[in-house]
PDB file of C-alpha atoms in Angstrom:
ATOM      1  CA  SER A   1      15.182 -30.565  -1.826  1.00  0.00           C
ATOM      2  CA  LYS A   2      16.510 -33.492  -3.850  1.00  0.00           C
ATOM      3  CA  LEU A   3      18.262 -34.858  -0.761  1.00  0.00           C
ATOM      4  CA  VAL A   4      15.057 -34.625   1.270  1.00  0.00           C
ATOM      5  CA  GLU A   5      13.082 -36.391  -1.476  1.00  0.00           C
ATOM      6  CA  GLU A   6      15.631 -39.225  -1.504  1.00  0.00           C
ATOM      7  CA  LYS A   7      15.369 -39.531   2.273  1.00  0.00           C
ATOM      8  CA  ARG A   8      11.579 -39.688   2.030  1.00  0.00           C
ATOM      9  CA  LYS A   9      11.772 -42.467  -0.597  1.00  0.00           C
ATOM     10  CA  LYS A  10      14.178 -44.494   1.563  1.00  0.00           C
ATOM     11  CA  LEU A  11      11.833 -44.253   4.537  1.00  0.00           C
ATOM     12  CA  GLU A  12       8.875 -45.361   2.404  1.00  0.00           C
ATOM     13  CA  LYS A  13      10.884 -48.349   1.117  1.00  0.00           C
ATOM     14  CA  LYS A  14      11.660 -49.362   4.692  1.00  0.00           C
ATOM     15  CA  ILE A  15       7.962 -49.277   5.498  1.00  0.00           C
ATOM     16  CA  GLN A  16       7.175 -51.512   2.492  1.00  0.00           C
ATOM     17  CA  LYS A  17       9.912 -54.007   3.458  1.00  0.00           C
ATOM     18  CA  LEU A  18       8.629 -54.182   7.021  1.00  0.00           C
ATOM     19  CA  LYS A  19       5.060 -54.769   5.852  1.00  0.00           C
ATOM     20  CA  LYS A  20       6.043 -57.500   3.352  1.00  0.00           C
ATOM     21  CA  GLY A  21       8.773 -59.336   5.216  1.00  0.00           C
ATOM     22  CA  LYS A  22       7.900 -59.236   8.889  1.00  0.00           C
ATOM     23  CA  LYS A  23       7.537 -63.070   8.997  1.00  0.00           C
ATOM     24  CA  GLU A  24      10.897 -63.650   7.294  1.00  0.00           C
ATOM     25  CA  ARG A  25      12.880 -61.397   9.636  1.00  0.00           C
ATOM     26  CA  HIS A  26      11.697 -63.187  12.772  1.00  0.00           C
ATOM     27  CA  LEU A  27      10.384 -59.960  14.251  1.00  0.00           C
ATOM     28  CA  THR A  28       7.542 -60.048  16.692  1.00  0.00           C
ATOM     29  CA  SER A  29       4.517 -58.010  15.814  1.00  0.00           C
ATOM     30  CA  GLU A  30       5.337 -55.574  18.639  1.00  0.00           C
ATOM     31  CA  GLU A  31       8.870 -54.958  17.313  1.00  0.00           C
ATOM     32  CA  CYS A  32       7.490 -54.461  13.831  1.00  0.00           C
ATOM     33  CA  VAL A  33       4.918 -51.953  15.071  1.00  0.00           C
ATOM     34  CA  LYS A  34       7.609 -50.038  16.970  1.00  0.00           C
ATOM     35  CA  LYS A  35       9.838 -49.821  13.891  1.00  0.00           C
ATOM     36  CA  LEU A  36       6.916 -48.768  11.715  1.00  0.00           C
ATOM     37  CA  SER A  37       5.912 -46.030  14.148  1.00  0.00           C
ATOM     38  CA  LYS A  38       9.491 -44.690  14.296  1.00  0.00           C
ATOM     39  CA  ILE A  39       9.745 -44.549  10.514  1.00  0.00           C
ATOM     40  CA  LYS A  40       6.324 -42.912  10.204  1.00  0.00           C
ATOM     41  CA  ALA A  41       7.349 -40.325  12.809  1.00  0.00           C
ATOM     42  CA  LYS A  42      10.436 -39.475  10.761  1.00  0.00           C
ATOM     43  CA  LEU A  43       8.275 -39.095   7.656  1.00  0.00           C
ATOM     44  CA  ALA A  44       5.834 -36.862   9.525  1.00  0.00           C
ATOM     45  CA  LYS A  45       8.748 -34.750  10.768  1.00  0.00           C
ATOM     46  CA  LEU A  46       9.899 -34.186   7.191  1.00  0.00           C
ATOM     47  CA  LYS A  47       6.383 -33.109   6.220  1.00  0.00           C
ATOM     48  CA  ASP A  48       6.046 -30.838   9.294  1.00  0.00           C
ATOM     49  CA  TYR A  49       9.110 -28.873   8.323  1.00  0.00           C
ATOM     50  CA  GLY A  50       7.656 -28.383   4.887  1.00  0.00           C
ATOM     51  CA  LEU A  51      10.552 -30.197   3.264  1.00  0.00           C
ATOM     52  CA  SER A  52       8.661 -33.116   1.831  1.00  0.00           C
ATOM     53  CA  GLY A  53       6.555 -32.247  -1.168  1.00  0.00           C
ATOM     54  CA  ALA A  54       7.688 -28.625  -1.106  1.00  0.00           C
ATOM     55  CA  THR A  55       6.843 -26.571  -4.142  1.00  0.00           C
ATOM     56  CA  PHE A  56       9.224 -24.039  -5.550  1.00  0.00           C
ATOM     57  CA  SER A  57       8.346 -21.185  -7.841  1.00  0.00           C
ATOM     58  CA  ARG A  58      10.604 -19.597 -10.382  1.00  0.00           C
ATOM     59  CA  LEU A  59      11.669 -16.067  -9.652  1.00  0.00           C
ATOM     60  CA  LYS A  60      13.138 -13.690 -12.188  1.00  0.00           C
ATOM     61  CA  LEU A  61      16.561 -12.279 -11.374  1.00  0.00           C
ATOM     62  CA  HIS A  62      15.409  -8.639 -11.176  1.00  0.00           C
ATOM     63  CA  GLU A  63      12.608  -9.639  -8.765  1.00  0.00           C
ATOM     64  CA  LEU A  64      15.080 -11.546  -6.622  1.00  0.00           C
ATOM     65  CA  HIS A  65      17.405  -8.537  -6.543  1.00  0.00           C
ATOM     66  CA  ARG A  66      14.535  -6.195  -5.617  1.00  0.00           C
ATOM     67  CA  THR A  67      13.261  -8.366  -2.786  1.00  0.00           C
ATOM     68  CA  GLY A  68      16.793  -9.225  -1.662  1.00  0.00           C
ATOM     69  CA  THR A  69      17.657  -5.583  -1.029  1.00  0.00           C
ATOM     70  CA  ASP A  70      14.299  -4.592   0.460  1.00  0.00           C
ATOM     71  CA  LYS A  71      14.936  -4.563   4.222  1.00  0.00           C
ATOM     72  CA  ILE A  72      11.273  -4.207   5.148  1.00  0.00           C
ATOM     73  CA  HIS A  73      10.326  -7.193   3.002  1.00  0.00           C
ATOM     74  CA  LEU A  74      13.092  -9.178   4.697  1.00  0.00           C
ATOM     75  CA  ALA A  75      11.852  -8.150   8.175  1.00  0.00           C
ATOM     76  CA  ASN A  76       8.260  -9.092   7.287  1.00  0.00           C
ATOM     77  CA  GLU A  77       9.438 -12.452   5.969  1.00  0.00           C
ATOM     78  CA  TYR A  78      11.428 -13.009   9.165  1.00  0.00           C
ATOM     79  CA  LEU A  79       8.430 -12.145  11.356  1.00  0.00           C
ATOM     80  CA  ALA A  80       6.250 -14.551   9.366  1.00  0.00           C
ATOM     81  CA  LEU A  81       8.763 -17.320  10.104  1.00  0.00           C
ATOM     82  CA  VAL A  82       8.816 -16.316  13.776  1.00  0.00           C
ATOM     83  CA  LYS A  83       5.037 -16.654  13.915  1.00  0.00           C
ATOM     84  CA  LYS A  84       5.329 -20.138  12.411  1.00  0.00           C
ATOM     85  CA  TYR A  85       8.327 -21.188  14.539  1.00  0.00           C
ATOM     86  CA  PRO A  86       8.231 -19.179  17.813  1.00  0.00           C
ATOM     87  CA  ILE A  87      11.446 -17.994  19.487  1.00  0.00           C
ATOM     88  CA  LYS A  88      12.302 -15.651  22.348  1.00  0.00           C
ATOM     89  CA  ILE A  89      11.162 -12.055  21.906  1.00  0.00           C
ATOM     90  CA  ARG A  90      14.594 -10.608  22.621  1.00  0.00           C
ATOM     91  CA  THR A  91      15.977 -12.618  19.693  1.00  0.00           C
ATOM     92  CA  VAL A  92      13.221 -11.240  17.457  1.00  0.00           C
ATOM     93  CA  VAL A  93      13.968  -7.687  18.609  1.00  0.00           C
ATOM     94  CA  PHE A  94      17.712  -8.196  18.080  1.00  0.00           C
ATOM     95  CA  HIS A  95      17.312  -9.491  14.519  1.00  0.00           C
ATOM     96  CA  THR A  96      14.727  -6.855  13.583  1.00  0.00           C
ATOM     97  CA  ARG A  97      17.034  -4.129  14.884  1.00  0.00           C
ATOM     98  CA  ARG A  98      19.850  -5.585  12.808  1.00  0.00           C
ATOM     99  CA  MET A  99      17.733  -5.640   9.652  1.00  0.00           C
ATOM    100  CA  LEU A 100      16.160  -2.189  10.057  1.00  0.00           C
ATOM    101  CA  LEU A 101      18.833  -0.289  11.999  1.00  0.00           C
ATOM    102  CA  ASP A 102      18.960   2.735   9.677  1.00  0.00           C
ATOM    103  CA  GLU A 103      15.193   2.957   9.258  1.00  0.00           C
ATOM    104  CA  LEU A 104      14.443   2.605  12.973  1.00  0.00           C
ATOM    105  CA  THR A 105      16.958   5.341  13.758  1.00  0.00           C
ATOM    106  CA  GLN A 106      15.695   7.609  10.984  1.00  0.00           C
ATOM    107  CA  TYR A 107      12.049   7.329  12.072  1.00  0.00           C
ATOM    108  CA  GLN A 108      12.853   7.407  15.826  1.00  0.00           C
ATOM    109  CA  LEU A 109      11.425   3.957  16.477  1.00  0.00           C
ATOM    110  CA  MET A 110      14.500   2.294  17.973  1.00  0.00           C
ATOM    111  CA  GLU A 111      13.351   2.743  21.586  1.00  0.00           C
ATOM    112  CA  GLU A 112       9.919   1.322  20.760  1.00  0.00           C
ATOM    113  CA  CYS A 113      11.517  -1.666  19.064  1.00  0.00           C
ATOM    114  CA  VAL A 114      13.832  -2.401  21.990  1.00  0.00           C
ATOM    115  CA  ALA A 115      10.909  -2.131  24.441  1.00  0.00           C
ATOM    116  CA  ALA A 116       8.678  -4.474  22.392  1.00  0.00           C
ATOM    117  CA  THR A 117       7.280  -7.387  24.367  1.00  0.00           C
ATOM    118  CA  SER A 118       5.579  -9.408  21.638  1.00  0.00           C
ATOM    119  CA  VAL A 119       5.947 -10.315  17.994  1.00  0.00           C
ATOM    120  CA  SER A 120       2.781  -8.359  17.147  1.00  0.00           C
ATOM    121  CA  SER A 121       4.276  -5.163  18.619  1.00  0.00           C
ATOM    122  CA  VAL A 122       7.452  -5.670  16.545  1.00  0.00           C
ATOM    123  CA  GLN A 123       5.227  -6.269  13.501  1.00  0.00           C
ATOM    124  CA  SER A 124       3.391  -2.986  14.143  1.00  0.00           C
ATOM    125  CA  ILE A 125       6.740  -1.151  14.318  1.00  0.00           C
ATOM    126  CA  VAL A 126       7.819  -2.686  10.995  1.00  0.00           C
ATOM    127  CA  ASP A 127       4.442  -1.640   9.545  1.00  0.00           C
ATOM    128  CA  LYS A 128       5.046   1.928  10.773  1.00  0.00           C
ATOM    129  CA  VAL A 129       8.449   1.989   9.072  1.00  0.00           C
ATOM    130  CA  GLU A 130       6.866   0.721   5.856  1.00  0.00           C
ATOM    131  CA  HIS A 131       4.128   3.376   6.099  1.00  0.00           C
ATOM    132  CA  TYR A 132       6.679   6.156   6.691  1.00  0.00           C
ATOM    133  CA  GLN A 133       8.716   5.016   3.694  1.00  0.00           C
ATOM    134  CA  LYS A 134       5.680   4.938   1.417  1.00  0.00           C
ATOM    135  CA  THR A 135       4.378   8.324   2.620  1.00  0.00           C
ATOM    136  CA  PRO A 136       7.311  10.385   3.939  1.00  0.00           C
ATOM    137  CA  ASP A 137       5.029  13.344   4.731  1.00  0.00           C
ATOM    138  CA  SER A 138       3.310  11.320   7.463  1.00  0.00           C
ATOM    139  CA  PHE A 139       6.491  11.287   9.614  1.00  0.00           C
ATOM    140  CA  THR A 140       7.309  14.302  11.769  1.00  0.00           C
ATOM    141  CA  PHE A 141      10.698  14.516  13.440  1.00  0.00           C
ATOM    142  CA  ASP A 142      10.366  14.908  17.221  1.00  0.00           C
ATOM    143  CA  ARG A 143      13.204  17.079  18.566  1.00  0.00           C
ATOM    144  CA  ASP A 144      12.420  16.259  22.216  1.00  0.00           C
ATOM    145  CA  LYS A 145      12.608  12.550  21.501  1.00  0.00           C
ATOM    146  CA  ALA A 146      15.918  13.046  19.675  1.00  0.00           C
ATOM    147  CA  ALA A 147      17.321  15.006  22.632  1.00  0.00           C
ATOM    148  CA  LYS A 148      16.263  12.250  25.064  1.00  0.00           C
ATOM    149  CA  GLU A 149      17.880   9.583  22.863  1.00  0.00           C
ATOM    150  CA  LYS A 150      21.074  11.638  22.710  1.00  0.00           C
ATOM    151  CA  GLU A 151      21.097  11.962  26.519  1.00  0.00           C
ATOM    152  CA  ALA A 152      20.503   8.235  26.954  1.00  0.00           C
ATOM    153  CA  LEU A 153      23.368   7.440  24.584  1.00  0.00           C
ATOM    154  CA  ALA A 154      25.706   9.807  26.442  1.00  0.00           C
ATOM    155  CA  LYS A 155      24.710   8.226  29.781  1.00  0.00           C
ATOM    156  CA  LYS A 156      25.313   4.722  28.389  1.00  0.00           C
ATOM    157  CA  LYS A 157      28.785   5.723  27.157  1.00  0.00           C
ATOM    158  CA  PHE A 158      29.578   7.288  30.537  1.00  0.00           C
ATOM    159  CA  GLU A 159      28.509   4.111  32.380  1.00  0.00           C
ATOM    160  CA  GLU A 160      30.618   1.954  30.059  1.00  0.00           C
ATOM    161  CA  GLY A 161      33.548   4.315  30.681  1.00  0.00           C
ATOM    162  CA  LYS A 162      33.102   3.887  34.447  1.00  0.00           C
ATOM    163  CA  ARG A 163      33.475   0.131  34.104  1.00  0.00           C
ATOM    164  CA  LYS A 164      36.624   0.518  32.004  1.00  0.00           C
ATOM    165  CA  ARG A 165      38.120   2.953  34.514  1.00  0.00           C
ATOM    166  CA  PHE A 166      37.336   0.509  37.352  1.00  0.00           C
ATOM    167  CA  GLU A 167      39.041  -2.343  35.498  1.00  0.00           C
ATOM    168  CA  ALA A 168      42.114  -0.183  34.826  1.00  0.00           C
ATOM    169  CA  ARG A 169      42.258   0.746  38.552  1.00  0.00           C
ATOM    170  CA  MET A 170      42.117  -2.911  39.588  1.00  0.00           C
ATOM    171  CA  LEU A 171      44.867  -3.836  37.114  1.00  0.00           C
ATOM    172  CA  ARG A 172      47.078  -1.040  38.468  1.00  0.00           C
ATOM    173  CA  LYS A 173      46.384  -2.175  42.052  1.00  0.00           C
ATOM    174  CA  ALA A 174      47.391  -5.768  41.259  1.00  0.00           C
ATOM    175  CA  LYS A 175      50.527  -4.550  39.508  1.00  0.00           C
ATOM    176  CA  ARG A 176      51.412  -2.234  42.414  1.00  0.00           C
ATOM    177  CA  GLU A 177      51.037  -5.098  44.899  1.00  0.00           C
ATOM    178  CA  GLY A 178      53.237  -7.345  42.763  1.00  0.00           C
ATOM    179  CA  LYS A 179      50.587  -9.957  41.937  1.00  0.00           C
ATOM    180  CA  THR A 180      51.540 -12.350  39.131  1.00  0.00           C
ATOM    181  CA  ASP A 181      47.929 -12.491  37.959  1.00  0.00           C
ATOM    182  CA  LEU A 182      47.089  -8.897  36.981  1.00  0.00           C
ATOM    183  CA  GLU A 183      43.388  -9.741  36.816  1.00  0.00           C
ATOM    184  CA  PHE A 184      43.381 -11.030  40.409  1.00  0.00           C
ATOM    185  CA  TYR A 185      40.962  -8.384  41.711  1.00  0.00           C
ATOM    186  CA  LEU A 186      38.750  -8.648  38.648  1.00  0.00           C
ATOM    187  CA  ARG A 187      38.356 -12.397  39.143  1.00  0.00           C
ATOM    188  CA  ILE A 188      37.193 -12.025  42.749  1.00  0.00           C
ATOM    189  CA  GLY A 189      33.475 -12.718  42.773  1.00  0.00           C
ATOM    190  CA  ALA A 190      33.491 -13.942  39.173  1.00  0.00           C
ATOM    191  CA  GLU A 191      33.276 -17.606  40.206  1.00  0.00           C
ATOM    192  CA  VAL A 192      29.946 -19.166  41.025  1.00  0.00           C
ATOM    193  CA  PRO A 193      29.705 -19.576  44.808  1.00  0.00           C
ATOM    194  CA  SER A 194      29.646 -23.121  46.161  1.00  0.00           C
ATOM    195  CA  LEU A 195      27.874 -24.572  49.203  1.00  0.00           C
ATOM    196  CA  GLU A 196      31.153 -24.837  51.151  1.00  0.00           C
TER     197      GLU A 196
END
């Protein structure tokens, strides 16, 4: 914050110099206006990011430790930042899954989280997790849902295994044919096609 404050002061000094000494520097009024607008834009940018004039509050160490280990608090804080500075929804889903992996799995909300299409739907999932943690009796384990998730995981592993088996087959084929590049058959179709 000290660095940002110094930067802000330097920009303000430049503005003052331009206003006082525009006749001495042999600048036309148009050039002076352009420079002033650039400097003011930089100042506004600092203020937009909340860096200029930011206020900081003191936090006791035990409070910092409590909030630092609270995954739900961290996810809520992250979602608040996402609302302020929008990003792609798949990035939001990825980070939320990373933060709340154990909780989403425990409360069978992983599929819902992955299928989320907006920040508000991810927020509602985080709220559900928070509600289930506060009142554990409100959550009921769904055996059918668990069985479906287990099947989906087994299918995913099988599909990944198919790809690995295909790659091993292609490597063996290249080796059998005496190719110097063992990944010859794997590279076919990997290049972006050209117009020629």
